[in-house]
């Protein structure tokens, strides 16, 4: 009788563990090593800096956002696509032993309008050489069909000439996170870069489940940080009844959220499962906050101005135009003591 009761207790413990402890086992035991909260705080500061409108202060790393945990960073290149209002930069963080590639998020006149537009975006592009894999045409084109891709590749080439082979860390916020994802995959698949890391903040969905699986194969340690009720990671919408026909996040999500009782509130960083659509993470709450989209880890991720592209440069380092639309790069040449401009 005692033996039977003991078995019943053990069975209850196992069942309780399967229900209550399942999240802990999946989310922390095997996946915790891929996320570093200190690194996330550093990378979100690099992400904030890309919103600097004054390209001179960005290029010389003297902007108001170019401080604290990113001091000593060396910018090699700034890329601007004026026509599409896109911006990115490439540089070297010696303390991280890594090249950093940062993409700016959307700089529309109204974030609300951009968010509303995402509700109606459909999968509308077949990803090259991957049957069944579909992606968001706008996000794909923002990286592949603008100045961004050739500019970034050129900057990485120059960085290698200056510093040799290093790890490449690609980051971005909002739409910049979507471009960062396509860039990281591009570097792995098309250019054979072996040591590529990706971390995005408030990134929207970019493709379907087939694309998500393909992405995971090449970038298994990619991190998508989502903040509490941020609306953008919920877009374009995910329809669980049509998993192959709908947008689907790639893993791994790290969900920043508050837990507590009364006045006791704790900040939690939950490492989610490997599906990309963990129902116990950000999908467990309503994605209804724009304010949660604009501040990550206490860092403001907004443009300094919402008028046009808001680009400002010093007349002494006026960039050369590289096409009829006025898109340009600012580049630091090897062994140069002054800033030199070059067309990609």
Short mmCIF file of C-alpha atoms in Angstrom, two decimals:
data_model
loop_
_atom_site.label_atom_id
_atom_site.label_comp_id
_atom_site.label_asym_id
_atom_site.label_seq_id
_atom_site.Cartn_x
_atom_site.Cartn_y
_atom_site.Cartn_z
CA UNK A 1 0.00 0.00 0.00
CA UNK A 2 2.83 2.35 0.96
CA UNK A 3 4.60 1.52 -2.29
CA UNK A 4 1.48 2.34 -4.30
CA UNK A 5 1.05 5.65 -2.50
CA UNK A 6 4.70 6.46 -3.18
CA UNK A 7 4.19 5.75 -6.89
CA UNK A 8 1.11 7.96 -6.94
CA UNK A 9 3.05 10.82 -5.33
CA UNK A 10 5.90 10.38 -7.82
CA UNK A 11 3.42 10.33 -10.72
CA UNK A 12 1.80 13.53 -9.41
CA UNK A 13 5.19 15.21 -9.18
CA UNK A 14 6.03 14.17 -12.75
CA UNK A 15 2.71 15.42 -14.07
CA UNK A 16 3.04 18.68 -12.16
CA UNK A 17 6.54 19.10 -13.51
CA UNK A 18 5.33 18.47 -17.06
CA UNK A 19 2.70 21.18 -16.69
CA UNK A 20 4.29 23.73 -14.40
CA UNK A 21 7.98 23.06 -14.94
CA UNK A 22 7.90 22.54 -18.67
CA UNK A 23 8.48 26.22 -19.40
CA UNK A 24 11.54 26.30 -17.15
CA UNK A 25 13.13 23.26 -18.75
CA UNK A 26 12.60 24.39 -22.33
CA UNK A 27 13.35 28.02 -21.87
CA UNK A 28 16.39 28.02 -19.64
CA UNK A 29 18.19 24.72 -19.43
CA UNK A 30 19.28 24.32 -23.03
CA UNK A 31 18.86 27.81 -24.52
CA UNK A 32 20.16 30.20 -21.87
CA UNK A 33 23.69 30.19 -23.24
CA UNK A 34 22.64 31.87 -26.48
CA UNK A 35 21.44 35.08 -24.76
CA UNK A 36 23.64 37.49 -22.84
CA UNK A 37 21.75 40.31 -21.14
CA UNK A 38 24.85 42.50 -20.84
CA UNK A 39 25.53 42.13 -24.55
CA UNK A 40 21.90 43.04 -25.26
CA UNK A 41 22.30 46.28 -23.31
CA UNK A 42 25.42 47.12 -25.32
CA UNK A 43 23.81 46.31 -28.66
CA UNK A 44 20.68 48.32 -27.91
CA UNK A 45 22.94 51.37 -27.41
CA UNK A 46 24.49 50.77 -30.84
CA UNK A 47 20.96 50.48 -32.20
CA UNK A 48 19.94 53.79 -30.65
CA UNK A 49 22.93 55.56 -32.21
CA UNK A 50 21.81 54.77 -35.77
CA UNK A 51 18.84 57.11 -35.27
CA UNK A 52 21.26 60.05 -35.04
CA UNK A 53 20.38 62.61 -37.70
CA UNK A 54 23.77 64.35 -37.65
CA UNK A 55 25.90 61.96 -39.70
CA UNK A 56 29.07 63.84 -38.82
CA UNK A 57 28.67 63.12 -35.11
CA UNK A 58 27.66 59.53 -35.90
CA UNK A 59 30.66 58.95 -38.14
CA UNK A 60 33.09 60.43 -35.62
CA UNK A 61 31.24 58.66 -32.78
CA UNK A 62 30.70 61.89 -30.85
CA UNK A 63 26.89 61.89 -30.87
CA UNK A 64 24.92 62.12 -27.63
CA UNK A 65 23.97 58.45 -28.00
CA UNK A 66 27.58 57.35 -28.67
CA UNK A 67 28.55 57.04 -25.02
CA UNK A 68 28.34 54.77 -21.99
CA UNK A 69 28.82 51.11 -22.98
CA UNK A 70 29.88 51.87 -26.59
CA UNK A 71 32.74 54.29 -25.95
CA UNK A 72 35.80 53.61 -28.09
CA UNK A 73 33.79 52.29 -31.03
CA UNK A 74 35.31 53.00 -34.46
CA UNK A 75 32.93 53.71 -37.33
CA UNK A 76 34.23 52.56 -40.70
CA UNK A 77 31.25 53.42 -42.88
CA UNK A 78 27.85 55.11 -42.88
CA UNK A 79 25.38 54.13 -45.60
CA UNK A 80 22.36 56.27 -46.51
CA UNK A 81 19.66 55.53 -49.05
CA UNK A 82 17.98 58.91 -49.38
CA UNK A 83 15.28 57.73 -51.77
CA UNK A 84 14.02 55.03 -49.39
CA UNK A 85 14.98 56.91 -46.20
CA UNK A 86 17.21 54.08 -44.94
CA UNK A 87 20.37 54.32 -42.90
CA UNK A 88 23.00 51.93 -41.54
CA UNK A 89 26.57 51.93 -40.31
CA UNK A 90 29.49 49.52 -40.00
CA UNK A 91 32.23 49.71 -37.41
CA UNK A 92 34.46 47.81 -35.02
CA UNK A 93 34.00 47.21 -31.29
CA UNK A 94 37.42 46.10 -30.08
CA UNK A 95 36.08 45.16 -26.64
CA UNK A 96 33.64 42.72 -28.25
CA UNK A 97 36.17 41.60 -30.88
CA UNK A 98 33.42 42.10 -33.43
CA UNK A 99 32.38 44.08 -36.46
CA UNK A 100 29.02 45.73 -35.72
CA UNK A 101 26.47 46.30 -38.50
CA UNK A 102 23.46 48.41 -37.47
CA UNK A 103 20.26 49.16 -39.44
CA UNK A 104 17.90 52.01 -38.59
CA UNK A 105 14.19 51.39 -38.19
CA UNK A 106 11.43 53.13 -40.05
CA UNK A 107 11.39 56.91 -40.05
CA UNK A 108 7.95 57.56 -41.36
CA UNK A 109 5.98 60.70 -40.54
CA UNK A 110 3.71 58.58 -38.37
CA UNK A 111 4.64 55.35 -36.60
CA UNK A 112 0.93 54.67 -36.18
CA UNK A 113 0.38 54.75 -39.95
CA UNK A 114 3.28 52.34 -40.50
CA UNK A 115 1.90 49.95 -37.87
CA UNK A 116 -1.59 50.06 -39.37
CA UNK A 117 -0.12 49.32 -42.78
CA UNK A 118 1.56 46.17 -41.41
CA UNK A 119 -1.82 44.70 -40.48
CA UNK A 120 -2.60 44.23 -44.17
CA UNK A 121 0.77 43.03 -45.46
CA UNK A 122 0.61 39.64 -47.17
CA UNK A 123 3.33 37.15 -48.00
CA UNK A 124 4.16 38.29 -51.51
CA UNK A 125 7.66 37.15 -52.51
CA UNK A 126 9.23 33.72 -53.03
CA UNK A 127 12.58 33.63 -51.27
CA UNK A 128 15.26 32.69 -53.85
CA UNK A 129 16.25 29.01 -54.14
CA UNK A 130 14.07 27.87 -51.24
CA UNK A 131 10.83 26.18 -52.41
CA UNK A 132 7.79 27.12 -50.35
CA UNK A 133 9.63 29.89 -48.55
CA UNK A 134 7.85 33.23 -48.76
CA UNK A 135 8.77 36.61 -47.31
CA UNK A 136 7.55 40.19 -47.02
CA UNK A 137 8.46 41.95 -50.26
CA UNK A 138 8.93 45.37 -48.65
CA UNK A 139 11.35 44.19 -45.96
CA UNK A 140 13.26 41.99 -48.41
CA UNK A 141 13.58 44.81 -50.94
CA UNK A 142 14.63 47.36 -48.32
CA UNK A 143 17.84 45.38 -47.88
CA UNK A 144 18.36 43.64 -51.23
CA UNK A 145 17.14 46.25 -53.72
CA UNK A 146 18.50 49.51 -52.28
CA UNK A 147 21.88 51.03 -51.47
CA UNK A 148 21.90 49.02 -48.23
CA UNK A 149 23.22 45.71 -49.50
CA UNK A 150 26.09 46.88 -51.73
CA UNK A 151 26.98 49.55 -49.20
CA UNK A 152 27.16 47.14 -46.27
CA UNK A 153 29.13 44.56 -48.25
CA UNK A 154 31.59 47.23 -49.33
CA UNK A 155 31.96 48.41 -45.75
CA UNK A 156 32.60 44.86 -44.53
CA UNK A 157 35.26 44.44 -47.22
CA UNK A 158 37.00 47.62 -46.06
CA UNK A 159 36.69 46.55 -42.44
CA UNK A 160 38.43 43.29 -43.24
CA UNK A 161 41.25 45.20 -44.92
CA UNK A 162 41.64 47.35 -41.81
CA UNK A 163 41.15 44.79 -39.04
CA UNK A 164 41.29 41.32 -40.57
CA UNK A 165 38.64 38.63 -40.11
CA UNK A 166 36.37 39.19 -37.12
CA UNK A 167 32.99 38.08 -35.89
CA UNK A 168 30.14 40.03 -37.49
CA UNK A 169 27.27 41.11 -35.24
CA UNK A 170 24.20 42.43 -37.07
CA UNK A 171 21.58 44.42 -35.16
CA UNK A 172 18.52 46.57 -35.82
CA UNK A 173 15.27 47.85 -34.40
CA UNK A 174 11.79 47.68 -35.91
CA UNK A 175 12.08 47.64 -39.71
CA UNK A 176 15.83 47.84 -39.15
CA UNK A 177 15.54 44.48 -37.40
CA UNK A 178 13.88 43.01 -40.48
CA UNK A 179 16.71 44.30 -42.69
CA UNK A 180 19.27 43.04 -40.18
CA UNK A 181 17.73 39.55 -40.41
CA UNK A 182 17.96 39.49 -44.21
CA UNK A 183 21.51 40.84 -44.03
CA UNK A 184 22.70 38.20 -41.55
CA UNK A 185 21.16 35.43 -43.67
CA UNK A 186 22.69 36.91 -46.81
CA UNK A 187 26.15 36.96 -45.23
CA UNK A 188 25.82 33.32 -44.20
CA UNK A 189 24.22 31.88 -47.34
CA UNK A 190 25.62 33.97 -50.18
CA UNK A 191 28.98 35.11 -48.86
CA UNK A 192 30.05 32.19 -46.71
CA UNK A 193 30.64 34.23 -43.57
CA UNK A 194 30.99 31.71 -40.77
CA UNK A 195 30.83 33.74 -37.58
CA UNK A 196 27.68 35.86 -37.89
CA UNK A 197 25.50 36.79 -34.92
CA UNK A 198 22.10 38.48 -35.03
CA UNK A 199 20.15 40.37 -32.39
CA UNK A 200 17.10 42.47 -33.19
CA UNK A 201 14.77 44.63 -31.09
CA UNK A 202 11.04 44.99 -31.75
CA UNK A 203 11.31 43.18 -35.07
CA UNK A 204 8.19 42.41 -37.14
CA UNK A 205 7.64 39.01 -38.75
CA UNK A 206 9.40 38.72 -42.11
CA UNK A 207 8.42 35.34 -43.62
CA UNK A 208 6.42 32.15 -43.33
CA UNK A 209 7.11 28.91 -41.42
CA UNK A 210 9.23 27.45 -44.24
CA UNK A 211 11.40 30.57 -44.26
CA UNK A 212 11.59 30.47 -40.46
CA UNK A 213 12.88 26.89 -40.56
CA UNK A 214 15.38 27.75 -43.30
CA UNK A 215 16.54 30.77 -41.31
CA UNK A 216 16.99 28.70 -38.14
CA UNK A 217 19.21 26.24 -40.01
CA UNK A 218 21.70 28.96 -40.91
CA UNK A 219 21.38 31.19 -37.84
CA UNK A 220 20.41 28.89 -34.96
CA UNK A 221 21.53 31.37 -32.30
CA UNK A 222 19.68 34.42 -33.64
CA UNK A 223 17.95 36.48 -30.96
CA UNK A 224 14.79 38.59 -31.28
CA UNK A 225 14.26 40.76 -28.21
CA UNK A 226 10.63 41.84 -27.70
CA UNK A 227 9.47 44.28 -25.06
CA UNK A 228 6.33 43.58 -23.05
CA UNK A 229 3.28 44.61 -25.16
CA UNK A 230 5.24 46.00 -28.14
CA UNK A 231 2.84 45.96 -31.06
CA UNK A 232 5.33 45.50 -33.90
CA UNK A 233 6.50 41.90 -33.14
CA UNK A 234 2.82 40.91 -33.46
CA UNK A 235 2.81 42.13 -37.06
CA UNK A 236 2.12 41.15 -39.76
CA UNK A 237 -0.47 38.94 -38.04
CA UNK A 238 0.12 35.27 -37.29
CA UNK A 239 -2.79 32.90 -37.95
CA UNK A 240 -2.16 29.58 -36.12
CA UNK A 241 -4.81 27.75 -38.15
CA UNK A 242 -2.79 28.34 -41.34
CA UNK A 243 0.84 27.83 -40.22
CA UNK A 244 2.32 27.54 -43.72
CA UNK A 245 0.26 30.31 -45.26
CA UNK A 246 0.87 32.93 -42.61
CA UNK A 247 3.78 34.92 -41.25
CA UNK A 248 5.87 33.06 -38.68
CA UNK A 249 8.71 34.39 -36.50
CA UNK A 250 12.07 32.65 -36.56
CA UNK A 251 13.54 31.69 -33.15
CA UNK A 252 14.69 32.61 -30.58
CA UNK A 253 12.57 35.25 -28.89
CA UNK A 254 13.65 36.81 -25.60
CA UNK A 255 10.62 38.44 -24.01
CA UNK A 256 11.18 41.37 -21.64
CA UNK A 257 8.22 41.79 -19.30
CA UNK A 258 7.19 42.75 -15.78
CA UNK A 259 5.92 40.32 -13.18
CA UNK A 260 4.92 41.06 -9.63
CA UNK A 261 2.24 41.63 -7.07
CA UNK A 262 1.14 45.05 -5.92
CA UNK A 263 4.13 47.39 -5.59
CA UNK A 264 6.65 44.56 -6.06
CA UNK A 265 7.49 44.47 -9.77
CA UNK A 266 10.39 42.58 -11.34
CA UNK A 267 11.85 42.79 -14.82
CA UNK A 268 12.02 39.34 -16.37
CA UNK A 269 13.89 38.20 -19.48
CA UNK A 270 12.21 35.00 -20.64
CA UNK A 271 14.09 32.89 -23.16
CA UNK A 272 11.36 31.36 -25.30
CA UNK A 273 11.19 28.03 -27.08
CA UNK A 274 12.59 27.05 -30.47
CA UNK A 275 9.36 27.40 -32.45
CA UNK A 276 9.58 31.16 -32.92
CA UNK A 277 5.92 31.44 -31.89
CA UNK A 278 5.99 30.42 -28.23
CA UNK A 279 2.42 30.95 -26.95
CA UNK A 280 3.71 31.59 -23.42
CA UNK A 281 5.91 34.53 -24.45
CA UNK A 282 4.88 37.79 -26.15
CA UNK A 283 2.01 35.99 -27.87
CA UNK A 284 0.46 35.49 -24.42
CA UNK A 285 -0.38 39.20 -24.23
CA UNK A 286 -2.02 41.77 -26.44
CA UNK A 287 0.42 43.53 -28.71
CA UNK A 288 -1.13 46.95 -28.38
CA UNK A 289 1.62 49.32 -27.28
CA UNK A 290 3.62 51.71 -29.44
CA UNK A 291 5.41 53.13 -26.38
CA UNK A 292 6.80 49.65 -25.61
CA UNK A 293 8.16 49.63 -29.15
CA UNK A 294 10.12 52.85 -28.70
CA UNK A 295 12.04 52.05 -25.50
CA UNK A 296 14.10 48.88 -25.00
CA UNK A 297 16.13 48.14 -21.87
CA UNK A 298 15.68 51.75 -20.85
CA UNK A 299 17.10 53.08 -24.12
CA UNK A 300 15.09 55.36 -26.41
CA UNK A 301 14.88 54.00 -29.97
CA UNK A 302 13.37 56.90 -31.86
CA UNK A 303 14.50 59.20 -34.62
CA UNK A 304 15.74 62.62 -33.53
CA UNK A 305 13.45 64.20 -36.10
CA UNK A 306 10.42 63.00 -38.02
CA UNK A 307 10.67 65.54 -40.82
CA UNK A 308 11.64 63.82 -44.05
CA UNK A 309 14.82 61.75 -43.48
CA UNK A 310 16.27 64.36 -41.14
CA UNK A 311 19.83 63.85 -42.44
CA UNK A 312 22.38 66.47 -41.42
CA UNK A 313 26.04 66.59 -42.46
CA UNK A 314 28.90 68.99 -41.93
CA UNK A 315 29.78 70.86 -45.16
CA UNK A 316 33.42 69.83 -44.68
CA UNK A 317 32.59 66.17 -45.13
CA UNK A 318 29.77 66.43 -47.63
CA UNK A 319 29.38 62.93 -49.08
CA UNK A 320 29.63 62.20 -52.78
CA UNK A 321 26.44 61.21 -54.54
CA UNK A 322 26.60 57.68 -55.88
CA UNK A 323 23.45 57.69 -57.98
CA UNK A 324 20.83 60.02 -59.38
CA UNK A 325 18.73 59.67 -56.22
CA UNK A 326 21.50 61.07 -54.06
CA UNK A 327 22.22 57.88 -52.12
CA UNK A 328 25.69 57.87 -50.61
CA UNK A 329 28.21 56.38 -48.22
CA UNK A 330 30.82 57.95 -45.96
CA UNK A 331 33.88 55.74 -45.65
CA UNK A 332 37.03 55.69 -43.56
CA UNK A 333 39.89 54.63 -45.83
CA UNK A 334 42.83 52.55 -44.52
CA UNK A 335 45.68 54.65 -43.09
CA UNK A 336 43.75 57.87 -43.74
CA UNK A 337 44.07 60.64 -41.15
CA UNK A 338 41.08 62.53 -42.59
CA UNK A 339 37.66 61.44 -43.71
CA UNK A 340 37.56 60.36 -47.31
CA UNK A 341 34.45 59.68 -49.34
CA UNK A 342 34.09 56.88 -51.82
CA UNK A 343 31.38 55.60 -54.12
CA UNK A 344 30.36 51.98 -53.66
#
